[in-house]
mmCIF file of C-alpha atoms in Angstrom:
data_model
loop_
_atom_site.group_PDB
_atom_site.id
_atom_site.type_symbol
_atom_site.label_atom_id
_atom_site.label_comp_id
_atom_site.label_asym_id
_atom_site.label_seq_id
_atom_site.Cartn_x
_atom_site.Cartn_y
_atom_site.Cartn_z
ATOM 1 C CA UNK A 49 136.455 68.213 -48.161
ATOM 2 C CA UNK A 50 133.995 69.439 -51.075
ATOM 3 C CA UNK A 51 130.336 69.648 -50.965
ATOM 4 C CA UNK A 52 128.929 66.333 -52.182
ATOM 5 C CA UNK A 53 126.967 67.902 -54.458
ATOM 6 C CA UNK A 54 123.511 65.338 -56.703
ATOM 7 C CA UNK A 55 120.263 66.230 -57.951
ATOM 8 C CA UNK A 56 116.742 64.887 -57.997
ATOM 9 C CA UNK A 57 114.615 64.582 -60.769
ATOM 10 C CA UNK A 58 111.066 64.622 -60.239
ATOM 11 C CA UNK A 59 108.219 63.472 -63.817
ATOM 12 C CA UNK A 60 104.690 63.355 -64.014
ATOM 13 C CA UNK A 61 103.449 61.960 -66.856
ATOM 14 C CA UNK A 62 99.518 61.008 -68.551
ATOM 15 C CA UNK A 63 98.913 59.189 -71.513
ATOM 16 C CA UNK A 64 95.271 58.780 -72.817
ATOM 17 C CA UNK A 65 94.198 54.607 -72.219
ATOM 18 C CA UNK A 66 92.149 52.916 -75.354
ATOM 19 C CA UNK A 67 90.471 50.267 -77.343
ATOM 20 C CA UNK A 68 92.806 48.910 -80.361
ATOM 21 C CA UNK A 69 96.622 50.154 -78.479
ATOM 22 C CA UNK A 70 98.969 48.325 -76.681
ATOM 23 C CA UNK A 71 99.755 48.701 -72.956
ATOM 24 C CA UNK A 72 103.388 49.057 -72.604
ATOM 25 C CA UNK A 73 104.987 49.252 -69.037
ATOM 26 C CA UNK A 74 108.444 50.422 -67.736
ATOM 27 C CA UNK A 75 109.697 48.484 -71.344
ATOM 28 C CA UNK A 76 107.413 45.906 -70.417
ATOM 29 C CA UNK A 77 104.459 44.548 -72.622
ATOM 30 C CA UNK A 78 100.737 43.966 -70.542
ATOM 31 C CA UNK A 79 98.578 42.010 -71.078
ATOM 32 C CA UNK A 80 95.209 44.200 -71.015
ATOM 33 C CA UNK A 81 92.454 45.388 -73.159
ATOM 34 C CA UNK A 82 93.302 48.975 -73.197
ATOM 35 C CA UNK A 83 97.168 50.849 -73.324
ATOM 36 C CA UNK A 84 98.516 54.261 -73.617
ATOM 37 C CA UNK A 85 98.455 56.330 -76.569
ATOM 38 C CA UNK A 86 100.655 58.574 -77.871
ATOM 39 C CA UNK A 87 104.103 59.094 -80.461
ATOM 40 C CA UNK A 88 106.399 56.422 -79.419
ATOM 41 C CA UNK A 89 104.919 53.300 -77.718
ATOM 42 C CA UNK A 90 103.613 55.603 -74.621
ATOM 43 C CA UNK A 91 105.089 53.587 -71.526
ATOM 44 C CA UNK A 92 103.706 55.976 -69.386
ATOM 45 C CA UNK A 93 106.141 55.531 -66.587
ATOM 46 C CA UNK A 94 109.757 55.267 -68.885
ATOM 47 C CA UNK A 95 108.315 59.004 -70.595
ATOM 48 C CA UNK A 96 108.866 59.833 -66.279
ATOM 49 C CA UNK A 97 111.570 58.514 -65.517
ATOM 50 C CA UNK A 98 113.562 60.330 -68.389
ATOM 51 C CA UNK A 99 111.682 63.637 -67.606
ATOM 52 C CA UNK A 100 113.153 63.287 -64.030
ATOM 53 C CA UNK A 101 116.214 62.965 -64.948
ATOM 54 C CA UNK A 102 116.558 65.759 -67.671
ATOM 55 C CA UNK A 103 115.094 67.098 -64.988
ATOM 56 C CA UNK A 104 117.477 67.067 -61.911
ATOM 57 C CA UNK A 105 120.247 67.833 -64.657
ATOM 58 C CA UNK A 106 117.397 71.760 -65.814
ATOM 59 C CA UNK A 107 117.777 70.322 -68.867
ATOM 60 C CA UNK A 108 113.854 70.503 -70.193
ATOM 61 C CA UNK A 109 111.765 67.416 -70.668
ATOM 62 C CA UNK A 110 111.588 64.518 -72.436
ATOM 63 C CA UNK A 111 109.422 66.879 -75.769
ATOM 64 C CA UNK A 112 112.193 69.272 -75.843
ATOM 65 C CA UNK A 113 114.694 65.858 -76.468
ATOM 66 C CA UNK A 114 112.682 63.373 -78.556
ATOM 67 C CA UNK A 115 109.757 65.425 -79.802
ATOM 68 C CA UNK A 116 105.593 63.719 -81.324
ATOM 69 C CA UNK A 117 106.113 66.156 -83.868
ATOM 70 C CA UNK A 118 109.243 64.522 -85.021
ATOM 71 C CA UNK A 119 108.754 60.821 -87.701
ATOM 72 C CA UNK A 120 112.462 59.449 -86.394
ATOM 73 C CA UNK A 121 109.943 58.737 -82.573
ATOM 74 C CA UNK A 122 107.098 57.559 -84.109
ATOM 75 C CA UNK A 123 105.599 54.385 -82.700
ATOM 76 C CA UNK A 124 109.517 54.011 -81.547
ATOM 77 C CA UNK A 125 110.684 51.702 -77.890
ATOM 78 C CA UNK A 126 110.427 54.483 -75.363
ATOM 79 C CA UNK A 127 113.588 52.098 -73.637
ATOM 80 C CA UNK A 128 115.724 53.773 -76.468
ATOM 81 C CA UNK A 129 114.249 57.247 -75.250
ATOM 82 C CA UNK A 130 115.470 56.098 -72.364
ATOM 83 C CA UNK A 131 118.839 55.508 -72.806
ATOM 84 C CA UNK A 132 118.887 58.246 -75.262
ATOM 85 C CA UNK A 133 118.608 60.372 -71.815
ATOM 86 C CA UNK A 134 120.798 58.641 -70.208
ATOM 87 C CA UNK A 135 123.752 59.210 -73.095
ATOM 88 C CA UNK A 136 122.947 62.862 -72.710
ATOM 89 C CA UNK A 137 122.138 63.235 -68.843
ATOM 90 C CA UNK A 138 125.627 61.788 -67.736
ATOM 91 C CA UNK A 139 128.129 63.953 -68.971
ATOM 92 C CA UNK A 140 130.404 65.910 -65.867
ATOM 93 C CA UNK A 141 131.095 63.203 -63.838
ATOM 94 C CA UNK A 142 127.024 62.633 -63.572
ATOM 95 C CA UNK A 143 125.157 59.724 -63.011
ATOM 96 C CA UNK A 144 122.688 58.023 -61.923
ATOM 97 C CA UNK A 145 121.793 56.563 -58.868
ATOM 98 C CA UNK A 146 118.782 55.511 -58.184
ATOM 99 C CA UNK A 147 115.437 55.538 -59.702
ATOM 100 C CA UNK A 148 112.079 55.010 -56.962
ATOM 101 C CA UNK A 149 108.204 55.506 -58.857
ATOM 102 C CA UNK A 150 104.985 55.456 -58.348
ATOM 103 C CA UNK A 151 102.657 54.265 -60.375
ATOM 104 C CA UNK A 152 98.847 54.675 -60.392
ATOM 105 C CA UNK A 153 97.310 52.946 -62.260
ATOM 106 C CA UNK A 154 92.974 50.549 -61.901
ATOM 107 C CA UNK A 155 93.768 48.219 -63.537
ATOM 108 C CA UNK A 156 95.352 46.010 -64.791
ATOM 109 C CA UNK A 157 97.565 44.964 -61.690
ATOM 110 C CA UNK A 158 100.559 45.135 -61.753
ATOM 111 C CA UNK A 159 101.979 42.907 -58.551
ATOM 112 C CA UNK A 160 102.643 40.179 -61.627
ATOM 113 C CA UNK A 161 104.524 42.568 -63.060
ATOM 114 C CA UNK A 162 107.410 44.464 -60.887
ATOM 115 C CA UNK A 163 109.704 42.447 -61.410
ATOM 116 C CA UNK A 164 110.078 42.124 -64.684
ATOM 117 C CA UNK A 165 109.680 46.337 -65.071
ATOM 118 C CA UNK A 166 112.639 46.422 -62.243
ATOM 119 C CA UNK A 167 115.146 44.381 -64.204
ATOM 120 C CA UNK A 168 113.759 46.248 -67.897
ATOM 121 C CA UNK A 169 114.812 49.596 -65.954
ATOM 122 C CA UNK A 170 117.338 47.949 -64.782
ATOM 123 C CA UNK A 171 119.141 47.832 -67.959
ATOM 124 C CA UNK A 172 118.076 50.808 -69.237
ATOM 125 C CA UNK A 173 119.910 53.052 -66.726
ATOM 126 C CA UNK A 174 122.412 50.805 -66.530
ATOM 127 C CA UNK A 175 122.203 50.455 -62.433
ATOM 128 C CA UNK A 176 121.948 47.608 -60.071
ATOM 129 C CA UNK A 177 118.525 46.559 -59.803
ATOM 130 C CA UNK A 178 118.416 47.432 -55.715
ATOM 131 C CA UNK A 179 118.621 50.361 -56.870
ATOM 132 C CA UNK A 180 115.012 50.417 -58.664
ATOM 133 C CA UNK A 181 112.536 50.989 -57.149
ATOM 134 C CA UNK A 182 108.572 50.515 -58.298
ATOM 135 C CA UNK A 183 105.239 50.919 -56.689
ATOM 136 C CA UNK A 184 101.245 50.851 -58.066
#
């Protein structure tokens, strides 16, 4: 019997918040007085998941694959980036089994949005909802 080969990735991301920006988290637009600033839609949660997936495969980070110097990614929906990440990472028999993430944020309150965020992430990753954990 062979050795079970699996990997765990870790992602970390921070975005500045500013008035006049939309607040996207986990592929869901959440009503808020401020939003994250970034080259894409600045969805910090999806960016963290991309980094964790790339990290698990030792493939660098989100900036190496989707650089902020490339106008093709200006304002892009981070769900597209996550789906493209899955395509890049899930080769040679590798796949995503589950994801678990914690969001550190004072406001807005995320509890009312957690189920929709989990569903969005589940769809992007192509895994069942019971394999996606999101905590605030």
